[in-house]
mmCIF file of C-alpha atoms in Angstrom:
data_model
loop_
_atom_site.group_PDB
_atom_site.id
_atom_site.type_symbol
_atom_site.label_atom_id
_atom_site.label_comp_id
_atom_site.label_asym_id
_atom_site.label_seq_id
_atom_site.Cartn_x
_atom_site.Cartn_y
_atom_site.Cartn_z
ATOM 1 C CA GLN A 16 -72.102 -43.317 -26.158
ATOM 2 C CA VAL A 17 -69.779 -41.835 -23.729
ATOM 3 C CA GLN A 18 -66.429 -43.719 -23.476
ATOM 4 C CA LEU A 19 -63.861 -43.755 -20.917
ATOM 5 C CA VAL A 20 -60.272 -44.959 -21.438
ATOM 6 C CA GLU A 21 -58.097 -45.534 -18.570
ATOM 7 C CA SER A 22 -54.119 -45.947 -18.627
ATOM 8 C CA GLY A 23 -51.268 -45.636 -16.276
ATOM 9 C CA GLY A 24 -51.610 -48.923 -14.383
ATOM 10 C CA ALA A 25 -48.438 -50.899 -13.699
ATOM 11 C CA LEU A 26 -46.313 -53.151 -11.470
ATOM 12 C CA VAL A 27 -44.746 -50.984 -8.850
ATOM 13 C CA GLN A 28 -42.715 -51.715 -5.727
ATOM 14 C CA ALA A 29 -44.169 -50.849 -2.373
ATOM 15 C CA GLY A 30 -43.361 -47.128 -1.513
ATOM 16 C CA GLY A 31 -43.365 -46.131 -5.285
ATOM 17 C CA SER A 32 -45.730 -44.002 -7.199
ATOM 18 C CA LEU A 33 -48.181 -44.169 -10.187
ATOM 19 C CA ARG A 34 -50.282 -41.751 -12.208
ATOM 20 C CA LEU A 35 -53.476 -43.149 -13.474
ATOM 21 C CA SER A 36 -55.235 -41.104 -16.231
ATOM 22 C CA CYS A 37 -58.796 -41.365 -17.735
ATOM 23 C CA ALA A 38 -60.174 -39.661 -20.607
ATOM 24 C CA ALA A 39 -63.925 -39.252 -21.447
ATOM 25 C CA SER A 40 -64.992 -38.853 -25.059
ATOM 26 C CA GLY A 41 -68.360 -38.985 -26.995
ATOM 27 C CA PRO A 42 -71.456 -36.920 -26.896
ATOM 28 C CA ILE A 43 -70.781 -35.033 -23.857
ATOM 29 C CA PHE A 44 -72.424 -31.809 -22.898
ATOM 30 C CA SER A 45 -71.251 -31.503 -19.413
ATOM 31 C CA VAL A 46 -69.510 -33.686 -16.722
ATOM 32 C CA ASN A 47 -70.728 -33.307 -13.104
ATOM 33 C CA SER A 48 -68.205 -35.722 -11.451
ATOM 34 C CA MET A 49 -65.460 -38.100 -12.194
ATOM 35 C CA GLY A 50 -63.792 -40.559 -10.038
ATOM 36 C CA TRP A 51 -61.751 -43.709 -9.515
ATOM 37 C CA TYR A 52 -62.941 -46.947 -7.841
ATOM 38 C CA ARG A 53 -60.971 -50.088 -7.107
ATOM 39 C CA GLU A 54 -61.604 -53.748 -7.190
ATOM 40 C CA ALA A 55 -59.219 -56.154 -5.275
ATOM 41 C CA PRO A 56 -59.387 -60.036 -5.898
ATOM 42 C CA GLY A 57 -62.225 -61.197 -3.859
ATOM 43 C CA LYS A 58 -63.523 -58.107 -2.697
ATOM 44 C CA GLN A 59 -66.377 -55.552 -3.835
ATOM 45 C CA ARG A 60 -65.548 -52.503 -5.808
ATOM 46 C CA GLU A 61 -64.835 -49.511 -3.659
ATOM 47 C CA LEU A 62 -64.697 -45.770 -4.011
ATOM 48 C CA VAL A 63 -61.120 -44.436 -4.128
ATOM 49 C CA ALA A 64 -61.788 -40.722 -4.774
ATOM 50 C CA THR A 65 -64.069 -38.506 -6.825
ATOM 51 C CA ILE A 66 -64.153 -34.901 -7.886
ATOM 52 C CA SER A 67 -66.912 -32.800 -8.859
ATOM 53 C CA SER A 68 -67.306 -30.124 -11.377
ATOM 54 C CA ASP A 69 -66.647 -27.383 -8.843
ATOM 55 C CA GLY A 70 -63.254 -29.002 -7.821
ATOM 56 C CA THR A 71 -64.541 -30.753 -4.492
ATOM 57 C CA SER A 72 -62.923 -33.990 -3.756
ATOM 58 C CA VAL A 73 -63.703 -36.913 -1.751
ATOM 59 C CA TYR A 74 -61.241 -39.660 -0.708
ATOM 60 C CA THR A 75 -61.643 -42.929 1.089
ATOM 61 C CA ASP A 76 -59.735 -42.951 4.366
ATOM 62 C CA SER A 77 -57.122 -45.461 3.469
ATOM 63 C CA VAL A 78 -55.858 -43.291 0.580
ATOM 64 C CA LYS A 79 -55.906 -39.752 2.416
ATOM 65 C CA GLY A 80 -52.594 -38.204 2.285
ATOM 66 C CA ARG A 81 -51.350 -40.506 -0.401
ATOM 67 C CA PHE A 82 -53.503 -40.157 -3.391
ATOM 68 C CA THR A 83 -54.472 -36.977 -5.230
ATOM 69 C CA ILE A 84 -57.282 -36.761 -7.763
ATOM 70 C CA SER A 85 -57.445 -33.845 -10.214
ATOM 71 C CA ARG A 86 -59.287 -33.190 -13.397
ATOM 72 C CA HIS A 87 -58.799 -31.164 -16.480
ATOM 73 C CA SER A 88 -62.373 -29.874 -17.289
ATOM 74 C CA THR A 89 -61.725 -28.879 -20.874
ATOM 75 C CA TRP A 90 -60.270 -32.328 -21.885
ATOM 76 C CA ASN A 91 -62.762 -34.255 -19.658
ATOM 77 C CA THR A 92 -59.763 -35.892 -18.105
ATOM 78 C CA VAL A 93 -59.302 -37.104 -14.691
ATOM 79 C CA TYR A 94 -55.995 -38.183 -12.963
ATOM 80 C CA LEU A 95 -55.064 -40.125 -9.978
ATOM 81 C CA GLN A 96 -51.659 -39.383 -8.468
ATOM 82 C CA MET A 97 -50.797 -42.382 -6.221
ATOM 83 C CA ASN A 98 -47.789 -41.981 -3.802
ATOM 84 C CA SER A 99 -46.554 -44.300 -0.940
ATOM 85 C CA LEU A 100 -48.177 -47.173 -2.446
ATOM 86 C CA LYS A 101 -48.806 -50.170 -0.407
ATOM 87 C CA HIS A 102 -49.399 -53.969 -1.135
ATOM 88 C CA GLU A 103 -53.001 -53.436 -0.169
ATOM 89 C CA ASP A 104 -53.559 -50.681 -2.912
ATOM 90 C CA THR A 105 -53.236 -53.730 -5.545
ATOM 91 C CA ALA A 106 -56.344 -53.824 -7.465
ATOM 92 C CA ASP A 107 -58.033 -53.057 -10.738
ATOM 93 C CA TYR A 108 -58.627 -49.291 -10.955
ATOM 94 C CA PHE A 109 -61.976 -48.176 -12.822
ATOM 95 C CA CYS A 110 -62.743 -44.562 -13.822
ATOM 96 C CA ASN A 111 -66.238 -43.456 -13.474
ATOM 97 C CA ALA A 112 -67.921 -40.488 -14.962
ATOM 98 C CA LEU A 113 -71.383 -38.821 -14.302
ATOM 99 C CA GLY A 114 -72.795 -36.037 -16.478
ATOM 100 C CA VAL A 115 -75.150 -35.001 -19.371
ATOM 101 C CA THR A 116 -75.036 -35.843 -23.120
ATOM 102 C CA THR A 117 -75.576 -33.470 -25.856
ATOM 103 C CA SER A 118 -79.032 -34.861 -26.263
ATOM 104 C CA GLY A 119 -79.834 -33.764 -22.738
ATOM 105 C CA ARG A 120 -79.793 -37.247 -21.102
ATOM 106 C CA SER A 121 -77.821 -38.109 -17.922
ATOM 107 C CA PHE A 122 -75.189 -40.663 -18.167
ATOM 108 C CA GLY A 123 -73.042 -42.777 -15.952
ATOM 109 C CA SER A 124 -69.991 -44.495 -17.529
ATOM 110 C CA TRP A 125 -67.301 -46.865 -16.604
ATOM 111 C CA GLY A 126 -63.790 -47.422 -18.268
ATOM 112 C CA GLN A 127 -62.511 -50.933 -18.816
ATOM 113 C CA GLY A 128 -60.228 -50.728 -15.764
ATOM 114 C CA THR A 129 -56.379 -50.544 -15.316
ATOM 115 C CA GLN A 130 -54.492 -52.964 -13.166
ATOM 116 C CA VAL A 131 -52.145 -51.651 -10.335
ATOM 117 C CA THR A 132 -49.912 -54.249 -8.696
ATOM 118 C CA VAL A 133 -47.897 -53.408 -5.729
ATOM 119 C CA SER A 134 -45.002 -55.635 -4.751
ATOM 120 C CA SER A 135 -44.260 -55.906 -1.136
#
């Protein structure tokens, strides 16, 4: 079973920065894409950013220019550098990975989430 472990969430003041990390482990043959989603209190989970195996990244409009997603393919690790944080970025952030296991099966896994709180 492919597992994802996130880290880096914290309480930070508005205008500050945080870096989230997510490492995938288990019977992984290949990872096609990794990404970050967030879920604010009372709201649905939404896409923040994704990055594919060829390095193509996609961002939701509200974080463009402030957040940067990157990936270390060898380690199956994805990062989210968050700068100029705003109160509305407060949420639980979840890592997601899509790929193929060593047994040839497709997988889609989620991490347990890491909490980001931005004080205004």
